[in-house]
């Protein structure tokens, strides 16, 4: 059975050309970029070339790119880095209730360390109101962090508007752009961000590598101390193959992104319309138009997400859910709850995130399989009976 | 795709794919209703009792794979058991009958045990009331 992978927001398959670009840096060009002989300089050259490619994708200067181990480290570095660099100026950080855990848990850590965190609500589509940001600012505010697009519901936030508010107030602005880089155009000057998080494996690059864009002049306390790598911003021998892979992935994304986004948006809309037509009591989560071109998130009334996922998996279809029957808390997605969904609706959510290798046939397959699964599960649902 | 890498045992998957005893019993002798929407698992268990023995059991469940499989398994186990035997069925009995559950899913087997106990209690309460009614 051909497997249909529809979970590209979790991770993407590494592009074959990315793998090809990386391979020599495990073997022939294995040198340490800090070494001054040719092996080292070859590796250093490759790292710098990758830095330029990543910078180009987001309209930055290459010296503003710091390579990290991934999106989580980039978020940690941005938040803790600014908080500890600017704690003499203030102790207040503003973020939103729908951020990735890499941001939210870092904020909780900062809160335990004496910082004050304001977590802004969102509307029913998952949009942050720039006015709320404005109102939350105090004379102690040192950082505002708002994600570019949400990883679960795909809502694209008004980051430009919010960052202008931050800029006007002289406050550092960070955006977690892990879900948008390489998928929709991102330009650090148009978005007027000071810090931007990037993850390699979300744009057909390898896992274990990412980057933080750091606007020139932004002060950060490093997370890692040691050697003088990354201009003393991140100690540790560079993950050369990973960085080369990220560079190649950025390069490819720059070439393919606009066409691919258009293609995926068509498939996305076909899937949304098809699901709404074929399944009753189903609703789209997230914004109808301000949404990632590859994201479909729906709640199916009366059925639980994991049981749908397992059934889809039996048909070779891989998707995810905001239900969390296996998490320690058992509580469903904080994002869906922040949008105002009931726990049942959040537990009944399915997320499809499309990618390069998906075709119209994949969408048709989902549309032919899922209605039957829903019918079967609804037949055993006590919630449906309660409604009658 | 190796089965070895699946989250659940093949027995769990069997009961998940082909759950036994799905549905409601008309005029049940006891109903157990446990779980809550916040946790994402709701189980309803219906029993029919004759001469102190559970002669039929059915369920309806909103929940994950483990919740459906444990519901299915507990209805299988309980059929033909005396009420006393049924009250001794623990969550471990259910989980073991399914060749085990992932640690994070053990709460589903607890829910199955609670659903059964609650259905039996419901039966006992009802029969006490009926007897009380006759005496008056």
Tab-separated table of C-alpha atoms in Angstrom, chain A residues 3 300-308 310-311 313-314 323-332 343-344 347-348 376-386 388, chain B residues 1 6-8 12-13 15-19 22-24 31 33 36-44 46 59-68 104-105 107-108:
chain	number	residue	atom	x	y	z
A	3	UNK	CA	1.627	5.581	2.128
A	300	UNK	CA	-15.284	16.301	13.474
A	301	UNK	CA	-18.110	16.268	15.987
A	302	UNK	CA	-18.699	13.199	18.209
A	303	UNK	CA	-15.455	11.373	17.378
A	304	UNK	CA	-12.033	11.419	18.935
A	305	UNK	CA	-8.915	12.306	16.943
A	306	UNK	CA	-6.630	9.405	17.738
A	307	UNK	CA	-9.221	6.840	16.755
A	308	UNK	CA	-9.562	8.596	13.380
A	310	UNK	CA	-5.373	5.024	13.686
A	311	UNK	CA	-8.056	4.189	11.158
A	313	UNK	CA	-3.076	4.880	9.324
A	314	UNK	CA	-4.582	1.484	8.561
A	323	UNK	CA	-6.273	15.346	20.863
A	324	UNK	CA	-3.806	14.313	23.505
A	325	UNK	CA	-5.017	11.071	24.951
A	326	UNK	CA	-1.410	9.980	25.386
A	327	UNK	CA	-0.020	13.122	26.947
A	328	UNK	CA	0.437	13.201	30.679
A	329	UNK	CA	-2.174	15.899	31.184
A	330	UNK	CA	-4.724	14.355	28.768
A	331	UNK	CA	-5.698	17.881	27.907
A	332	UNK	CA	-6.227	18.630	24.238
A	343	UNK	CA	-12.705	19.977	24.750
A	344	UNK	CA	-14.789	17.518	22.657
A	347	UNK	CA	-10.276	16.073	20.851
A	348	UNK	CA	-12.075	15.562	17.566
A	376	UNK	CA	-18.041	3.814	11.910
A	377	UNK	CA	-16.744	5.780	14.912
A	378	UNK	CA	-19.914	7.821	15.278
A	379	UNK	CA	-21.900	4.589	15.463
A	380	UNK	CA	-20.049	3.812	18.687
A	381	UNK	CA	-19.996	7.339	20.071
A	382	UNK	CA	-22.022	8.027	23.221
A	383	UNK	CA	-21.878	11.756	22.403
A	384	UNK	CA	-24.055	11.362	19.337
A	385	UNK	CA	-26.725	9.602	21.356
A	386	UNK	CA	-26.723	12.305	24.026
A	388	UNK	CA	-30.661	12.961	20.055
B	1	UNK	CA	6.078	-0.968	7.546
B	6	UNK	CA	3.085	0.212	15.979
B	7	UNK	CA	1.900	1.919	19.135
B	8	UNK	CA	-0.416	-0.923	20.133
B	12	UNK	CA	-5.476	-4.017	20.823
B	13	UNK	CA	-5.574	-3.312	17.106
B	15	UNK	CA	-10.354	-4.998	19.120
B	16	UNK	CA	-9.952	-1.475	17.777
B	17	UNK	CA	-10.592	-2.523	14.190
B	18	UNK	CA	-13.396	-4.953	15.010
B	19	UNK	CA	-14.805	-3.901	18.343
B	22	UNK	CA	-20.810	-2.086	20.200
B	23	UNK	CA	-24.144	-0.472	20.900
B	24	UNK	CA	-26.773	-0.132	23.570
B	31	UNK	CA	-25.616	1.394	32.895
B	33	UNK	CA	-21.258	6.214	32.391
B	36	UNK	CA	-15.192	13.293	30.765
B	37	UNK	CA	-14.698	15.344	27.610
B	38	UNK	CA	-11.650	17.184	28.946
B	39	UNK	CA	-9.682	13.942	29.065
B	40	UNK	CA	-11.110	12.900	25.727
B	41	UNK	CA	-12.540	9.557	26.833
B	42	UNK	CA	-16.185	8.837	27.539
B	43	UNK	CA	-17.422	5.283	28.062
B	44	UNK	CA	-20.917	3.934	28.432
B	46	UNK	CA	-24.678	-1.520	29.455
B	59	UNK	CA	-20.646	-0.341	25.067
B	60	UNK	CA	-20.432	3.039	23.441
B	61	UNK	CA	-17.154	4.914	23.604
B	62	UNK	CA	-15.773	8.270	22.508
B	63	UNK	CA	-12.040	7.959	22.777
B	64	UNK	CA	-8.700	6.823	21.476
B	65	UNK	CA	-7.724	3.403	20.181
B	66	UNK	CA	-6.969	2.090	23.656
B	67	UNK	CA	-10.282	3.357	25.001
B	68	UNK	CA	-12.206	1.540	22.272
B	104	UNK	CA	0.478	6.424	28.780
B	105	UNK	CA	-2.709	4.522	27.899
B	107	UNK	CA	-5.760	5.163	32.201
B	108	UNK	CA	-8.024	3.778	29.468
